[in-house]
Amino acid sequence: LPLLEKSVEPRDAAVVQIAGIVESYLDKMILQALSTGLAASREEIVDSVVGDIELTFTSSWESRKLAAEKYLNLSISRCVSYPTFDAAIQFRNCLVHGLGSLTFRQRERRNIRATLQKIEVVVMDGVAISGNQTLDLVKQSSTDLVLWIDKRL
């Protein structure tokens, strides 16, 4: 268990918190926008999506992006900062689900190392290691993404 063999870097714990906050923020904003009728009338929402929205769009970032596109016509991937924030999501998943190492899903991704390098995270022997600028890059991309979403909802 790599994470248990070393002390947790404070910047790594901050990445976990920031990514989680942005996740929760987006979930809340999508639900709020849908429930107030920005995307469609309340009746249309009740008839077509409310039952499956909460169960499906919060299961993964891919699901969040698809739900935002489908229900709100909001393409999160178009945000210039999203690729950098995606690196934060991937690093968070290493820390939370892989105990500091790449998860099975991540090991299957061909471009995972290049993705993580966007926030100065390197992978050595399967372990993700943050760099001195990782936290600053995560903070900036998170802020940019939240402001971008705010302007569109």
Backbone as a printed PyTorch tensor [residue, N CA C, xyz], in Angstrom:
tensor([[[  0.8400,  -1.1780,   0.0000],
         [  0.0000,   0.0000,   0.0000],
         [  0.8870,   1.2430,   0.0000]],

        [[  1.1670,   1.7940,  -1.1640],
         [  2.1260,   2.8970,  -1.2800],
         [  1.7850,   4.0930,  -0.4100]],

        [[  0.5150,   4.4580,  -0.3250],
         [  0.1580,   5.6500,   0.4330],
         [  0.4270,   5.4540,   1.9260]],

        [[  0.2820,   4.2360,   2.3800],
         [  0.4980,   3.9720,   3.7940],
         [  1.9840,   3.8990,   4.1450]],

        [[  2.8080,   3.6870,   3.1390],
         [  4.2440,   3.5920,   3.3730],
         [  4.9120,   4.9530,   3.4670]],

        [[  4.2440,   5.9960,   3.0420],
         [  4.8230,   7.3410,   3.1050],
         [  3.8040,   8.2750,   3.7280]],

        [[  4.2670,   9.3900,   4.2140],
         [  3.3220,  10.3530,   4.7650],
         [  2.6080,  11.0490,   3.6080]],

        [[  1.4050,  11.4660,   3.8510],
         [  0.6170,  12.1330,   2.8220],
         [  1.0570,  13.5900,   2.7390]],

        [[  1.3720,  14.0080,   1.5260],
         [  1.7570,  15.4040,   1.3070],
         [  0.5360,  16.2980,   1.5320]],

        [[  0.6780,  17.3920,   2.2540],
         [ -0.4560,  18.2990,   2.4400],
         [ -1.0420,  18.7710,   1.1150]],

        [[ -0.1950,  18.9940,   0.1090],
         [ -0.7140,  19.4500,  -1.1870],
         [ -1.5710,  18.3620,  -1.8330]],

        [[ -1.2520,  17.0950,  -1.5810],
         [ -2.0540,  16.0110,  -2.1410],
         [ -3.4330,  15.9670,  -1.4720]],

        [[ -3.4550,  16.1730,  -0.1660],
         [ -4.7340,  16.2210,   0.5440],
         [ -5.5790,  17.3900,   0.0470]],

        [[ -4.9340,  18.5060,  -0.2620],
         [ -5.6540,  19.6660,  -0.7850],
         [ -6.2450,  19.3780,  -2.1630]],

        [[ -5.5160,  18.6460,  -3.0070],
         [ -6.0400,  18.2670,  -4.3280],
         [ -7.3110,  17.4360,  -4.1580]],

        [[ -7.2990,  16.4850,  -3.2400],
         [ -8.4740,  15.6520,  -2.9840],
         [ -9.6570,  16.5360,  -2.5810]],

        [[ -9.4120,  17.4930,  -1.6920],
         [-10.4830,  18.3750,  -1.2340],
         [-11.0060,  19.2650,  -2.3600]],

        [[-10.1240,  19.8630,  -3.1180],
         [-10.5460,  20.7700,  -4.1890],
         [-11.3650,  20.0270,  -5.2330]],

        [[-10.8720,  18.8750,  -5.6820],
         [-11.6070,  18.1130,  -6.6970],
         [-12.9790,  17.6960,  -6.1740]],

        [[-13.0430,  17.3060,  -4.9170],
         [-14.3220,  16.9230,  -4.3190],
         [-15.2910,  18.0890,  -4.2210]],

        [[-14.7790,  19.2600,  -3.9070],
         [-15.6240,  20.4510,  -3.8110],
         [-16.1900,  20.8110,  -5.1790]],

        [[-15.3530,  20.7740,  -6.2060],
         [-15.8380,  21.1010,  -7.5510],
         [-16.8640,  20.0640,  -8.0060]],

        [[-16.6340,  18.7950,  -7.7010],
         [-17.6070,  17.7450,  -8.0100],
         [-18.9480,  18.0580,  -7.3770]],

        [[-18.9460,  18.3370,  -6.0840],
         [-20.1800,  18.6390,  -5.3590],
         [-20.8520,  19.8940,  -5.9000]],

        [[-20.0490,  20.8970,  -6.2140],
         [-20.5700,  22.1410,  -6.7760],
         [-21.3090,  21.8770,  -8.0860]],

        [[-20.6680,  21.1280,  -8.9830],
         [-21.2880,  20.8600, -10.2710],
         [-22.5640,  20.0540, -10.0960]],

        [[-22.5400,  19.0490,  -9.2330],
         [-23.7450,  18.2600,  -8.9770],
         [-24.8840,  19.1550,  -8.5050]],

        [[-24.5830,  20.0330,  -7.5580],
         [-25.6130,  20.9290,  -7.0210],
         [-26.1190,  21.8900,  -8.0910]],

        [[-25.2190,  22.4410,  -8.8880],
         [-25.6250,  23.4010,  -9.9090],
         [-26.4990,  22.7510, -10.9790]],

        [[-26.1620,  21.5420, -11.3930],
         [-26.9800,  20.8570, -12.3980],
         [-28.3700,  20.5940, -11.8370]],

        [[-28.4450,  20.0670, -10.6260],
         [-29.7540,  19.8040, -10.0280],
         [-30.5520,  21.0820,  -9.8250]],

        [[-29.8830,  22.1370,  -9.3770],
         [-30.5650,  23.4050,  -9.1610],
         [-31.0780,  23.9750, -10.4770]],

        [[-30.2560,  23.9350, -11.5100],
         [-30.6790,  24.4550, -12.8140],
         [-31.8540,  23.6640, -13.3550]],

        [[-31.8200,  22.3580, -13.1900],
         [-32.9250,  21.5390, -13.6720],
         [-34.1990,  21.7840, -12.8750]],

        [[-34.0790,  21.9040, -11.5660],
         [-35.2720,  22.0590, -10.7400],
         [-35.9030,  23.4370, -10.8540]],

        [[-35.1360,  24.4380, -11.2510],
         [-35.7140,  25.7680, -11.4120],
         [-36.1860,  26.0200, -12.8330]],

        [[-36.0130,  25.0300, -13.6960],
         [-36.5680,  25.1390, -15.0310],
         [-35.7110,  25.8760, -16.0380]],

        [[-34.4030,  26.0460, -15.7550],
         [-33.5580,  26.7060, -16.7420],
         [-33.4120,  25.8580, -18.0000]],

        [[-33.4400,  24.5540, -17.8480],
         [-33.2480,  23.6690, -18.9880],
         [-34.5660,  23.3390, -19.6840]],

        [[-35.6270,  23.1950, -18.9490],
         [-36.9290,  22.8330, -19.5020],
         [-37.9930,  23.0840, -18.4410]],

        [[-39.2370,  22.9280, -18.8180],
         [-40.3040,  23.1310, -17.8370],
         [-40.2540,  22.0180, -16.8000]],

        [[-40.7950,  22.2970, -15.6280],
         [-40.7980,  21.3310, -14.5350],
         [-41.4840,  20.0350, -14.9530]],

        [[-42.5720,  20.1310, -15.7000],
         [-43.2940,  18.9370, -16.1320],
         [-42.4420,  18.0660, -17.0550]],

        [[-41.7110,  18.6960, -17.9520],
         [-40.8390,  17.9360, -18.8530],
         [-39.7580,  17.2000, -18.0650]],

        [[-39.2250,  17.8930, -17.0610],
         [-38.1810,  17.2650, -16.2520],
         [-38.7460,  16.0710, -15.5020]],

        [[-39.8900,  16.2750, -14.8600],
         [-40.4940,  15.1870, -14.0920],
         [-40.7990,  14.0150, -15.0040]],

        [[-41.3560,  14.2910, -16.1870],
         [-41.7360,  13.2320, -17.1190],
         [-40.5440,  12.4850, -17.6890]],

        [[-39.4370,  13.1530, -17.8930],
         [-38.3680,  12.5050, -18.6440],
         [-37.1020,  12.1580, -17.8840]],

        [[-36.7070,  12.9530, -16.8560],
         [-35.3590,  12.7240, -16.3370],
         [-35.1520,  12.7120, -14.8370]],

        [[-36.0260,  13.2690, -14.0520],
         [-35.7180,  13.4220, -12.6280],
         [-35.3440,  12.1080, -11.9600]],

        [[-36.0690,  11.0630, -12.2800],
         [-35.7710,   9.7740, -11.6480],
         [-34.3650,   9.2780, -11.8800]],

        [[-33.8420,   9.5240, -13.0930],
         [-32.5130,   8.9710, -13.3550],
         [-31.3870,   9.9790, -13.2210]],

        [[-31.6940,  11.2480, -13.0950],
         [-30.6430,  12.2640, -13.0240],
         [-29.7350,  12.0490, -11.8250]],

        [[-30.3100,  12.0210, -10.6470],
         [-29.4880,  11.9180,  -9.4450],
         [-28.7250,  10.6080,  -9.3770]],

        [[-29.3070,   9.5490,  -9.9120],
         [-28.6350,   8.2510,  -9.8660],
         [-27.5070,   8.1280, -10.8760]],

        [[-27.6560,   8.7860, -12.0140],
         [-26.6720,   8.5550, -13.0650],
         [-25.5940,   9.6170, -13.1620]],

        [[-25.9560,  10.9030, -13.1120],
         [-24.9370,  11.8960, -13.4370],
         [-23.8910,  12.0750, -12.3600]],

        [[-24.1460,  11.6320, -11.1620],
         [-23.1390,  11.7960, -10.1160],
         [-22.2100,  10.5940,  -9.9870]],

        [[-22.3520,   9.6120, -10.8520],
         [-21.5440,   8.4040, -10.6990],
         [-20.1080,   8.5720, -11.1840]],

        [[-19.8690,   9.4830, -12.1120],
         [-18.5120,   9.6950, -12.6140],
         [-18.4580,  11.0600, -13.2920]],

        [[-17.2360,  11.5130, -13.5700],
         [-17.1050,  12.7890, -14.2760],
         [-17.6060,  12.6830, -15.7050]],

        [[-17.4230,  11.5340, -16.3050],
         [-17.9530,  11.3400, -17.6600],
         [-19.4740,  11.4660, -17.6370]],

        [[-20.1110,  10.8970, -16.6150],
         [-21.5630,  11.0130, -16.4660],
         [-21.9860,  12.4580, -16.2160]],

        [[-21.2260,  13.1750, -15.4170],
         [-21.5320,  14.5880, -15.1590],
         [-21.4820,  15.3860, -16.4640]],

        [[-20.4230,  15.1530, -17.2360],
         [-20.2800,  15.8830, -18.5020],
         [-21.4300,  15.5580, -19.4500]],

        [[-21.7960,  14.2850, -19.5400],
         [-22.9030,  13.8900, -20.4190],
         [-24.2270,  14.4860, -19.9620]],

        [[-24.4740,  14.4890, -18.6550],
         [-25.7190,  15.0550, -18.1220],
         [-25.7770,  16.5590, -18.3620]],

        [[-24.6840,  17.2510, -18.1390],
         [-24.6550,  18.6990, -18.3640],
         [-24.9380,  19.0110, -19.8320]],

        [[-24.3550,  18.2190, -20.7130],
         [-24.5740,  18.4110, -22.1530],
         [-26.0260,  18.1040, -22.5260]],

        [[-26.5240,  16.9850, -22.0650],
         [-27.8600,  16.5260, -22.4390],
         [-28.9680,  17.4050, -21.8710]],

        [[-28.8770,  17.7220, -20.5930],
         [-29.9810,  18.4020, -19.9250],
         [-29.8400,  19.9220, -19.8900]],

        [[-28.6160,  20.4260, -19.9880],
         [-28.4090,  21.8720, -19.8600],
         [-27.7130,  22.4930, -21.0690]],

        [[-27.3830,  21.6700, -22.0460],
         [-26.6470,  22.1480, -23.2220],
         [-25.3440,  22.8370, -22.7960]],

        [[-24.6890,  22.2540, -21.8140],
         [-23.4520,  22.7910, -21.2660],
         [-22.3340,  21.7840, -21.5160]],

        [[-21.4180,  22.1120, -22.3980],
         [-20.3170,  21.2190, -22.7400],
         [-19.0970,  21.5760, -21.8970]],

        [[-18.9600,  20.9040, -20.7720],
         [-17.8860,  21.1870, -19.8210],
         [-16.5110,  21.0120, -20.4630]],

        [[-16.4010,  20.0730, -21.3730],
         [-15.1140,  19.8310, -22.0410],
         [-14.6450,  21.0250, -22.8560]],

        [[-15.5460,  21.9380, -23.1760],
         [-15.1650,  23.1270, -23.9430],
         [-14.4560,  24.1840, -23.1040]],

        [[-14.5260,  24.0500, -21.8080],
         [-13.8140,  24.9810, -20.9420],
         [-12.3180,  24.7630, -21.1380]],

        [[-11.6110,  25.8340, -21.4130],
         [-10.1690,  25.7570, -21.6680],
         [ -9.4230,  25.0850, -20.5150]],

        [[ -9.8900,  25.2590, -19.3040],
         [ -9.2070,  24.6990, -18.1340],
         [ -9.6050,  23.2580, -17.8250]],

        [[-10.5850,  22.7290, -18.5500],
         [-11.0380,  21.3790, -18.2140],
         [ -9.9380,  20.3110, -18.3360]],

        [[ -9.1170,  20.3030, -19.3790],
         [ -8.0760,  19.2590, -19.4370],
         [ -7.1480,  19.2690, -18.2170]],

        [[ -6.8450,  20.4410, -17.7170],
         [ -6.0100,  20.5280, -16.5190],
         [ -6.7850,  20.0430, -15.3020]],

        [[ -8.0710,  20.4160, -15.2200],
         [ -8.8790,  19.9350, -14.1060],
         [ -9.0720,  18.4220, -14.1940]],

        [[ -9.1820,  17.8870, -15.4090],
         [ -9.2840,  16.4350, -15.5680],
         [ -8.0540,  15.7490, -14.9680]],

        [[ -6.9040,  16.3660, -15.1140],
         [ -5.6920,  15.8210, -14.4940],
         [ -5.8500,  15.7940, -12.9680]],

        [[ -6.4760,  16.8300, -12.4180],
         [ -6.7250,  16.8620, -10.9650],
         [ -7.6590,  15.7280, -10.5580]],

        [[ -8.6830,  15.4840, -11.3680],
         [ -9.6070,  14.3800, -11.0890],
         [ -8.8410,  13.0560, -11.0890]],

        [[ -7.9910,  12.8790, -12.0880],
         [ -7.2390,  11.6310, -12.1860],
         [ -6.2790,  11.4600, -11.0170]],

        [[ -5.6340,  12.5370, -10.6070],
         [ -4.7210,  12.4660,  -9.4610],
         [ -5.4990,  12.1730,  -8.1900]],

        [[ -6.6380,  12.8360,  -8.0340],
         [ -7.5060,  12.5660,  -6.8840],
         [ -7.8660,  11.0880,  -6.8460]],

        [[ -8.2220,  10.5190,  -7.9950],
         [ -8.5860,   9.1050,  -8.0380],
         [ -7.4080,   8.2060,  -7.6540]],

        [[ -6.2050,   8.5920,  -8.0560],
         [ -5.0160,   7.8500,  -7.6070],
         [ -4.9340,   7.8570,  -6.0890]],

        [[ -5.1260,   9.0300,  -5.5150],
         [ -4.9850,   9.1830,  -4.0710],
         [ -6.1040,   8.4850,  -3.3010]],

        [[ -7.3370,   8.6390,  -3.7630],
         [ -8.4840,   8.1320,  -3.0160],
         [ -8.7620,   6.6610,  -3.3050]],

        [[ -8.7340,   6.2870,  -4.5740],
         [ -9.1030,   4.9220,  -4.9500],
         [ -7.9120,   3.9900,  -5.1230]],

        [[ -6.7530,   4.5520,  -5.4070],
         [ -5.5670,   3.7260,  -5.6130],
         [ -4.5570,   3.8310,  -4.4920]],

        [[ -4.9120,   4.5380,  -3.4230],
         [ -4.0020,   4.7350,  -2.2860],
         [ -2.6450,   5.2710,  -2.7320]],

        [[ -2.6890,   6.1700,  -3.7120],
         [ -1.4660,   6.7950,  -4.2070],
         [ -0.9600,   6.2160,  -5.5160]],

        [[ -1.4860,   5.0680,  -5.8940],
         [ -1.0750,   4.4070,  -7.1350],
         [ -2.1680,   4.5580,  -8.1950]],

        [[ -1.7760,   4.3430,  -9.4550],
         [ -2.7730,   4.3400, -10.5220],
         [ -3.7870,   3.2340, -10.2600]],

        [[ -5.0550,   3.5250, -10.5200],
         [ -6.0870,   2.5000, -10.3900],
         [ -6.0480,   1.6000, -11.6130]],

        [[ -6.7750,   0.5030, -11.5680],
         [ -6.8400,  -0.4030, -12.7110],
         [ -7.3270,   0.3450, -13.9510]],

        [[ -8.3860,   1.1220, -13.8090],
         [ -8.9120,   1.8910, -14.9520],
         [ -7.8650,   2.8470, -15.5100]],

        [[ -7.1350,   3.4810, -14.6220],
         [ -6.1140,   4.4260, -15.0760],
         [ -4.9720,   3.7170, -15.7880]],

        [[ -4.6040,   2.5550, -15.3060],
         [ -3.5320,   1.8070, -15.9650],
         [ -3.9430,   1.3970, -17.3810]],

        [[ -5.2540,   1.2950, -17.6130],
         [ -5.7710,   0.9430, -18.9340],
         [ -5.8020,   2.1430, -19.8850]],

        [[ -5.7160,   3.3440, -19.3420],
         [ -5.7310,   4.5610, -20.1790],
         [ -4.3440,   4.7970, -20.7650]],

        [[ -4.2720,   4.8940, -22.0790],
         [ -2.9810,   5.0870, -22.7410],
         [ -2.3450,   6.4260, -22.4010]],

        [[ -3.1510,   7.4470, -22.2030],
         [ -2.6120,   8.7970, -22.0360],
         [ -2.5750,   9.2850, -20.5890]],

        [[ -2.6730,   8.3870, -19.6360],
         [ -2.7780,   8.8180, -18.2400],
         [ -1.5390,   9.5920, -17.7800]],

        [[ -0.3750,   9.1840, -18.1870],
         [  0.8400,   9.8880, -17.7580],
         [  0.8640,  11.3130, -18.3150]],

        [[  0.4910,  11.4680, -19.5810],
         [  0.4480,  12.8040, -20.1880],
         [ -0.6190,  13.6660, -19.5090]],

        [[ -1.7430,  13.0490, -19.1620],
         [ -2.7990,  13.7870, -18.4550],
         [ -2.2780,  14.3000, -17.1200]],

        [[ -1.6710,  13.4360, -16.3470],
         [ -1.1790,  13.8180, -15.0240],
         [ -0.0560,  14.8470, -15.0970]],

        [[  0.7190,  14.8200, -16.1530],
         [  1.8130,  15.7830, -16.2960],
         [  1.2900,  17.2170, -16.4240]],

        [[  0.0290,  17.3800, -16.7990],
         [ -0.5460,  18.7300, -16.9100],
         [ -0.5620,  19.4470, -15.5560]],

        [[ -0.5200,  18.6750, -14.4810],
         [ -0.4610,  19.2830, -13.1450],
         [  0.8300,  18.8740, -12.4260]],

        [[  1.8380,  18.5760, -13.2160],
         [  3.1620,  18.2130, -12.6950],
         [  3.1420,  17.0050, -11.7650]],

        [[  2.3270,  16.0250, -12.1150],
         [  2.3280,  14.7550, -11.3930],
         [  3.0380,  13.7430, -12.2830]],

        [[  4.0110,  13.0610, -11.7120],
         [  4.7180,  12.0200, -12.4520],
         [  4.3540,  10.6610, -11.8540]],

        [[  4.4770,   9.6430, -12.6720],
         [  4.1880,   8.2820, -12.2190],
         [  5.4880,   7.4940, -12.2380]],

        [[  5.8420,   6.9700, -11.0690],
         [  7.0500,   6.1530, -10.9380],
         [  6.6520,   4.8290, -10.2970]],

        [[  6.9030,   3.7450, -11.0120],
         [  6.5280,   2.4130, -10.5210],
         [  5.0510,   2.3420, -10.1540]],

        [[  4.2230,   3.0190, -10.9320],
         [  2.7830,   2.9840, -10.7110],
         [  2.2740,   3.9450,  -9.6530]],

        [[  3.1620,   4.6410,  -8.9740],
         [  2.7810,   5.5810,  -7.9100],
         [  2.7740,   6.9980,  -8.4720]],

        [[  1.6990,   7.7380,  -8.2110],
         [  1.5820,   9.1280,  -8.6630],
         [  2.2180,  10.0490,  -7.6350]],

        [[  3.1270,  10.9030,  -8.1080],
         [  3.8720,  11.7950,  -7.2130],
         [  3.6650,  13.2280,  -7.6700]],

        [[  3.1600,  14.0480,  -6.7640],
         [  2.8800,  15.4460,  -7.1020],
         [  4.1670,  16.2640,  -7.1250]],

        [[  4.1150,  17.3600,  -7.8940],
         [  5.2420,  18.2730,  -7.9750],
         [  4.9880,  19.5320,  -7.1810]],

        [[  5.9560,  20.4070,  -7.1560],
         [  5.8420,  21.6410,  -6.3770],
         [  4.7130,  22.5490,  -6.8600]],

        [[  4.3790,  22.5010,  -8.1470],
         [  3.3330,  23.3700,  -8.7020],
         [  1.9750,  22.6870,  -8.8050]],

        [[  1.8690,  21.4220,  -8.4010],
         [  0.6250,  20.6730,  -8.5660],
         [ -0.5640,  21.3920,  -7.9320]],

        [[ -0.4420,  21.7640,  -6.6930],
         [ -1.5680,  22.3790,  -6.0010],
         [ -1.9680,  23.6940,  -6.6570]],

        [[ -1.0120,  24.5250,  -7.0350],
         [ -1.3370,  25.7950,  -7.6980],
         [ -2.0630,  25.5560,  -9.0190]],

        [[ -1.6190,  24.5730,  -9.7840],
         [ -2.2660,  24.2610, -11.0540],
         [ -3.6880,  23.7560, -10.8430]],

        [[ -3.8850,  22.9530,  -9.8110],
         [ -5.2210,  22.4480,  -9.4910],
         [ -6.1230,  23.5930,  -9.0300]],

        [[ -5.6140,  24.4520,  -8.1670],
         [ -6.4210,  25.5900,  -7.6960],
         [ -6.8410,  26.4780,  -8.8610]],

        [[ -5.9120,  26.7720,  -9.7570],
         [ -6.2210,  27.6550, -10.8840],
         [ -7.2360,  27.0150, -11.8340]],

        [[ -7.0470,  25.7540, -12.1750],
         [ -7.9780,  25.1050, -13.1060],
         [ -9.3560,  24.9330, -12.4660]],

        [[ -9.4020,  24.6780, -11.1690],
         [-10.6770,  24.5510, -10.4620],
         [-11.4250,  25.8790, -10.4480]],

        [[-10.7060,  26.9330, -10.1340],
         [-11.3090,  28.2740, -10.1240],
         [-11.8210,  28.6380, -11.5040]],

        [[-11.0090,  28.4140, -12.5170],
         [-11.4080,  28.7320, -13.8860],
         [-12.6500,  27.9440, -14.3000]],

        [[-12.6940,  26.6640, -13.9590],
         [-13.8340,  25.8280, -14.3230],
         [-15.1100,  26.2900, -13.6200]],

        [[-15.0240,  26.5790, -12.3440],
         [-16.2060,  27.0270, -11.5960],
         [-16.7060,  28.3600, -12.1480]],

        [[-15.8120,  29.2910, -12.4270],
         [-16.2320,  30.5780, -12.9970],
         [-16.8490,  30.3880, -14.3810]],

        [[-16.2960,  29.5030, -15.1710],
         [-16.8170,  29.2140, -16.5060],
         [-18.2420,  28.6610, -16.4130]],

        [[-18.4450,  27.7130, -15.4820],
         [-19.7800,  27.1400, -15.2800],
         [-20.7540,  28.2070, -14.8000]],

        [[-20.3280,  29.0130, -13.8210],
         [-21.1840,  30.0760, -13.2910],
         [-21.6920,  31.0120, -14.3770]],

        [[-20.8610,  31.3350, -15.3420],
         [-21.2500,  32.2470, -16.4220],
         [-22.2990,  31.6310, -17.3350]],

        [[-22.3930,  30.3010, -17.3370],
         [-23.2620,  29.6220, -18.2830],
         [-24.5390,  29.0850, -17.6570]],

        [[-24.6320,  29.0800, -16.3500],
         [-25.8550,  28.5900, -15.7000],
         [-26.6680,  29.7310, -15.1130]]])
